[in-house]
Amino acid sequence: MISRKRVLVTGGAGFIGSHLCERLLARGDSVLCVDNYFTGTRDNISHLLPHPRFEAMRHDVTFPLYVEVDEIYNLACPASPVHYQFDPVQTTKTSISGALNMLGLAKRVKAKVLQASTSEVYGDPEVHPQTEDYRGSVNPLGPRACYDEGKRCAETLFFDYFRQHNVRIKVARIFNTYGPRMHPQDGRVVSNFIVQALQGQPVTIYGEGTQTRSFCFVDDLVEGLMRLMATPDDITGPVNLGNPHEITVRELAERVIALCGEGVQLEKRPLPQDDPTRRCPDIGLAKQLLGWEPLVPLEDGLRRTVAYFDALLRRPVDSAV
């Protein structure tokens, strides 16, 4: 007999959330997708709506939710600077109140709950690559603090609920992730570069483009999240999930230009405040505990992402949201 789980995915209509919903359905689970559609879109989940084991609910996680589920993936929060700085107070509330509400739900129904934390908890790191025991170098007063400190506080709440209430928790620290269904105006480097290049605009880099990032394709990231959720209860994390292979922002721009069309120029702009110069995970713990590491090469992932944005930009304006 197949044992199907009832799984709640907050932020389920977002970039990562929609891919996760897809994978959970393919595994045989029933999925409740909750989203307030601030950055997520119904287009991301429209192909799932007819599925008999899929349900979509418009809901803001800063308010309590009363449902019966076995597992909770808490992904709800704007994750790009453009979006989380639009309403920084609401971003902080989403991280903290959202965590409290999902932890409260998990406690009531005895569900496992996974927190989608972030590499931003490390700030502009003084340790490289970043291991899970590194405590970070974060500016609590800067424009990115609503997200950085909100996610740090959410981790605190998760571990306090684990210690105080025996809630079964998992914490994943997600590094740069890219792929189809990224929001075209999210301000992230991959989507920025691809949209600019496809539209024949200059590709903007900040400073000299020597800052490094590492990019994990969304399929690999979702596999890591599901493997972490499936671990025994004594494995709580935090666990880094990301690609350990660094690339400079300038090299990424050049690769995107090569895929999208020659003749596009690079344009330099000043570095934004508190933008980390290096960001790369140590994934030794993920390899050890989850048997996980990224498998999709950057070139392949970029091609699939370019194809998605190329199709999106060709669609009528009223349906490209």
Coordinates of C-alpha atoms in Angstrom, one line a residue:
M1 CA 0.0 0.0 0.0
I2 CA 1.4 3.5 -1.0
S3 CA 1.6 5.8 2.0
R4 CA 0.9 9.3 0.6
K5 CA 1.9 12.3 2.7
R6 CA 0.0 15.5 3.0
V7 CA 2.5 18.3 2.3
L8 CA 2.2 22.0 2.8
V9 CA 4.5 24.2 0.7
T10 CA 4.4 27.9 1.7
G11 CA 5.6 30.2 -1.1
G12 CA 4.5 27.3 -3.3
A13 CA 3.8 29.5 -6.3
G14 CA 7.3 31.0 -6.3
F15 CA 10.3 30.0 -8.3
I16 CA 11.6 27.2 -6.0
G17 CA 8.3 26.4 -4.5
S18 CA 6.6 25.6 -7.8
H19 CA 9.3 23.1 -8.7
L20 CA 9.1 21.5 -5.3
C21 CA 5.3 21.1 -5.6
E22 CA 5.9 19.4 -9.0
R23 CA 8.4 16.9 -7.5
L24 CA 6.2 16.1 -4.5
L25 CA 3.2 15.4 -6.7
A26 CA 5.4 13.2 -9.0
R27 CA 6.4 11.2 -5.8
G28 CA 2.7 10.6 -5.0
D29 CA 2.1 13.1 -2.2
S30 CA -0.9 15.4 -1.8
V31 CA 0.2 19.0 -1.9
L32 CA -1.3 22.2 -0.5
C33 CA 0.4 25.2 -2.1
V34 CA 0.0 28.4 0.0
D35 CA 1.1 31.8 -1.5
N36 CA 0.0 35.4 -1.2
Y37 CA 1.3 36.0 -4.8
F38 CA 3.6 38.9 -3.8
T39 CA 6.5 37.4 -5.8
G40 CA 5.0 34.0 -6.8
T41 CA 2.6 33.8 -9.7
R42 CA -0.3 31.5 -10.7
D43 CA 1.4 31.0 -14.0
N44 CA 4.1 29.0 -12.1
I45 CA 1.5 26.5 -10.9
S46 CA -1.2 26.7 -13.6
H47 CA -0.1 23.3 -15.1
L48 CA -0.6 21.8 -11.6
L49 CA -4.1 23.2 -10.9
P50 CA -6.0 20.3 -12.6
H51 CA -4.1 17.7 -10.6
P52 CA -6.4 15.8 -8.2
R53 CA -3.8 15.9 -5.4
F54 CA -2.9 19.6 -5.7
E55 CA -4.6 22.4 -4.0
A56 CA -3.7 26.1 -4.2
M57 CA -4.7 28.6 -1.4
R58 CA -4.1 32.3 -1.3
H59 CA -2.9 33.0 2.1
D60 CA -0.3 35.2 3.9
V61 CA 1.9 33.3 6.4
T62 CA 2.0 36.2 8.7
F63 CA -1.5 35.0 9.7
P64 CA -2.1 31.6 11.3
L65 CA -3.1 28.7 9.2
Y66 CA -5.2 25.7 10.4
V67 CA -4.8 22.7 8.2
E68 CA -3.9 19.0 8.6
V69 CA -0.6 18.1 7.1
D70 CA 2.3 15.7 7.7
E71 CA 5.1 17.9 6.4
I72 CA 5.7 21.6 5.9
Y73 CA 8.2 23.3 3.7
N74 CA 8.4 26.9 4.7
L75 CA 9.6 28.8 1.6
A76 CA 7.4 31.9 1.9
C77 CA 9.5 35.1 1.8
P78 CA 10.6 37.4 -1.0
A79 CA 14.2 36.4 -1.6
S80 CA 15.7 39.0 -3.9
P81 CA 16.9 42.4 -2.8
V82 CA 14.5 44.2 -5.2
H83 CA 11.5 42.5 -3.6
Y84 CA 12.5 42.2 0.0
Q85 CA 13.6 45.8 0.2
F86 CA 10.3 47.0 -1.3
D87 CA 8.6 46.6 2.1
P88 CA 11.4 45.7 4.6
V89 CA 9.1 45.7 7.6
Q90 CA 6.8 43.2 5.9
T91 CA 9.8 41.1 4.9
T92 CA 10.9 40.9 8.5
K93 CA 7.3 40.0 9.6
T94 CA 7.1 37.3 6.9
S95 CA 10.4 35.7 8.1
I96 CA 9.6 35.9 11.8
S97 CA 5.8 35.7 12.0
G98 CA 5.7 33.2 9.2
A99 CA 8.2 31.0 11.0
L100 CA 6.2 31.3 14.3
N101 CA 2.9 30.3 12.5
M102 CA 4.4 27.4 10.7
L103 CA 6.2 26.1 13.8
G104 CA 2.9 26.5 15.7
L105 CA 1.1 24.5 13.1
A106 CA 3.8 21.8 13.1
K107 CA 3.5 21.6 16.9
R108 CA -0.3 21.3 16.8
V109 CA -0.4 18.6 14.1
K110 CA 2.9 16.9 14.9
A111 CA 4.3 17.6 11.4
K112 CA 7.9 17.8 10.3
V113 CA 8.8 21.3 9.2
L114 CA 11.6 22.5 7.0
Q115 CA 12.8 26.1 7.0
A116 CA 14.2 27.5 3.8
S117 CA 17.0 29.6 5.3
T118 CA 19.6 31.3 3.2
S119 CA 23.3 31.9 2.7
E120 CA 22.5 35.5 3.6
V121 CA 22.8 34.5 7.2
Y122 CA 26.6 34.5 6.6
G123 CA 26.5 38.2 5.5
D124 CA 29.7 39.3 3.8
P125 CA 31.7 36.3 4.9
E126 CA 35.2 36.4 6.5
V127 CA 35.5 32.6 6.2
H128 CA 35.6 31.0 2.8
P129 CA 34.0 28.7 1.7
Q130 CA 31.2 29.0 4.3
T131 CA 30.6 26.1 6.7
E132 CA 27.5 25.7 8.8
D133 CA 29.4 26.5 12.0
Y134 CA 30.4 29.9 10.7
R135 CA 28.3 32.6 12.5
G136 CA 28.5 35.2 9.9
S137 CA 29.3 38.9 9.4
V138 CA 26.0 40.6 9.0
N139 CA 25.2 44.4 9.2
P140 CA 22.0 44.5 11.3
L141 CA 21.3 48.1 10.4
G142 CA 21.8 48.0 6.6
P143 CA 19.2 47.8 3.8
R144 CA 19.6 44.0 3.5
A145 CA 19.1 43.4 7.2
C146 CA 15.3 42.9 6.9
Y147 CA 16.1 39.7 5.1
D148 CA 19.4 38.7 6.6
E149 CA 18.3 39.2 10.2
G150 CA 14.8 38.0 9.6
K151 CA 16.2 34.6 8.4
R152 CA 18.7 34.5 11.3
C153 CA 15.9 35.0 13.8
A154 CA 13.7 32.4 12.0
E155 CA 16.5 29.9 12.5
T156 CA 16.6 30.8 16.2
L157 CA 12.9 30.2 16.5
F158 CA 13.2 26.8 14.8
F159 CA 15.9 25.6 17.2
D160 CA 14.0 26.9 20.2
Y161 CA 10.9 25.1 19.1
F162 CA 13.0 22.0 18.7
R163 CA 14.5 22.3 22.2
Q164 CA 11.4 23.6 24.0
H165 CA 8.6 21.8 22.2
N166 CA 10.3 18.8 20.5
V167 CA 9.1 20.0 17.1
R168 CA 10.7 18.0 14.3
I169 CA 12.7 20.6 12.4
K170 CA 15.0 20.8 9.4
V171 CA 16.9 23.9 8.4
A172 CA 18.4 24.3 4.9
R173 CA 20.7 27.3 4.0
I174 CA 20.1 27.9 0.3
F175 CA 22.8 29.5 -1.8
N176 CA 22.3 31.1 -5.2
T177 CA 19.8 29.1 -7.2
Y178 CA 18.6 29.6 -10.7
G179 CA 16.4 28.1 -13.4
P180 CA 13.1 28.4 -15.2
R181 CA 10.3 30.3 -13.4
M182 CA 12.7 32.9 -11.8
H183 CA 10.9 36.2 -11.7
P184 CA 12.1 38.4 -14.7
Q185 CA 12.3 41.5 -12.5
D186 CA 13.7 39.9 -9.3
G187 CA 17.0 41.7 -9.7
R188 CA 19.1 38.5 -9.3
V189 CA 22.2 38.2 -11.3
V190 CA 21.2 35.3 -13.6
S191 CA 17.7 36.6 -14.5
N192 CA 19.1 40.2 -14.9
F193 CA 21.8 39.1 -17.3
I194 CA 19.5 36.8 -19.3
V195 CA 16.7 39.3 -19.7
Q196 CA 19.1 42.2 -20.5
A197 CA 20.9 40.1 -23.1
L198 CA 17.8 38.7 -24.8
Q199 CA 16.4 42.3 -25.1
G200 CA 19.7 43.5 -26.6
Q201 CA 20.4 45.8 -23.6
P202 CA 23.8 46.3 -22.0
V203 CA 24.5 43.6 -19.3
T204 CA 25.2 45.4 -16.1
I205 CA 27.8 44.3 -13.7
Y206 CA 28.7 45.9 -10.3
G207 CA 32.2 47.1 -9.8
E208 CA 34.6 45.1 -12.0
G209 CA 32.6 42.0 -11.8
T210 CA 35.3 40.2 -9.8
Q211 CA 33.0 39.2 -6.9
T212 CA 32.3 35.5 -7.0
R213 CA 29.1 33.5 -6.7
S214 CA 28.2 29.9 -7.1
F215 CA 25.0 28.8 -8.9
C216 CA 22.9 25.8 -8.2
F217 CA 20.2 24.7 -10.7
V218 CA 16.8 24.5 -9.2
D219 CA 16.3 20.8 -9.9
D220 CA 19.4 20.0 -7.8
L221 CA 18.3 22.3 -5.0
V222 CA 14.8 20.7 -4.8
E223 CA 16.4 17.3 -4.6
G224 CA 18.5 18.5 -1.6
L225 CA 15.4 19.9 0.2
M226 CA 13.5 16.6 -0.2
R227 CA 16.5 14.6 1.0
L228 CA 16.9 16.8 4.0
M229 CA 13.2 16.4 4.9
A230 CA 13.5 12.6 4.6
T231 CA 16.4 12.4 7.2
P232 CA 15.9 10.9 10.7
D233 CA 14.5 13.3 13.3
D234 CA 17.9 13.7 15.0
I235 CA 19.2 15.5 11.9
T236 CA 18.1 19.1 12.1
G237 CA 20.7 21.0 10.1
P238 CA 21.5 23.7 9.3
V239 CA 22.7 22.2 6.1
N240 CA 24.2 24.2 3.2
L241 CA 22.6 23.5 -0.2
G242 CA 24.3 25.1 -3.1
N243 CA 27.0 24.7 -5.8
P244 CA 30.6 24.7 -4.4
H245 CA 32.1 25.8 -7.8
E246 CA 32.8 29.5 -7.9
I247 CA 32.5 31.8 -10.9
T248 CA 33.1 35.5 -11.2
V249 CA 30.1 37.7 -12.0
R250 CA 31.9 38.9 -15.1
E251 CA 32.5 35.4 -16.3
L252 CA 28.8 34.6 -15.8
A253 CA 27.9 37.7 -17.8
E254 CA 30.2 36.6 -20.7
R255 CA 28.6 33.1 -20.7
V256 CA 25.1 34.5 -20.8
I257 CA 26.1 36.9 -23.7
A258 CA 27.5 34.0 -25.6
L259 CA 24.2 32.1 -25.2
C260 CA 21.9 35.0 -25.9
G261 CA 23.6 36.7 -28.8
E262 CA 26.9 38.4 -29.6
G263 CA 27.2 42.1 -29.7
V264 CA 25.7 42.8 -26.3
Q265 CA 27.9 45.1 -24.3
L266 CA 28.9 45.0 -20.6
E267 CA 28.1 48.1 -18.5
K268 CA 29.7 48.7 -15.1
R269 CA 27.8 50.2 -12.1
P270 CA 28.9 51.0 -8.5
L271 CA 28.7 48.2 -6.0
P272 CA 25.5 48.2 -3.8
Q273 CA 25.9 48.5 0.0
D274 CA 26.7 45.3 1.9
D275 CA 26.8 43.2 -1.3
P276 CA 29.1 40.2 -0.4
T277 CA 32.3 39.9 -2.5
R278 CA 32.5 36.1 -2.1
R279 CA 29.8 33.6 -1.5
C280 CA 30.4 29.9 -1.8
P281 CA 29.1 26.9 0.2
D282 CA 31.1 24.1 1.8
I283 CA 28.7 21.2 1.1
G284 CA 30.7 18.5 3.0
L285 CA 27.8 18.1 5.5
A286 CA 25.2 17.7 2.7
K287 CA 27.4 15.1 1.0
Q288 CA 27.8 13.2 4.3
L289 CA 24.2 13.4 5.6
L290 CA 22.2 13.5 2.4
G291 CA 24.5 11.9 -0.2
W292 CA 23.8 15.1 -2.1
E293 CA 25.7 17.3 -4.5
P294 CA 24.7 19.4 -7.6
L295 CA 24.7 17.4 -10.8
V296 CA 23.5 19.9 -13.5
P297 CA 26.5 21.7 -15.2
L298 CA 26.2 25.5 -15.3
E299 CA 26.2 25.5 -19.1
D300 CA 23.2 23.1 -19.3
G301 CA 21.3 25.0 -16.6
L302 CA 21.9 28.3 -18.3
R303 CA 20.6 27.0 -21.6
R304 CA 17.4 25.8 -20.0
T305 CA 17.0 29.1 -18.2
V306 CA 17.6 31.1 -21.3
A307 CA 15.1 29.1 -23.2
Y308 CA 12.5 29.8 -20.5
F309 CA 13.1 33.5 -20.5
D310 CA 13.1 33.6 -24.3
A311 CA 9.7 32.0 -24.4
L312 CA 8.4 34.3 -21.6
L313 CA 9.5 37.5 -23.2
R314 CA 7.8 36.5 -26.5
R315 CA 4.4 36.0 -24.8
P316 CA 1.7 38.7 -24.7
V317 CA 2.3 41.2 -21.9
D318 CA -0.9 40.4 -20.1
S319 CA 0.0 36.8 -19.7
A320 CA 3.7 37.1 -18.9
V321 CA 3.2 37.5 -15.1

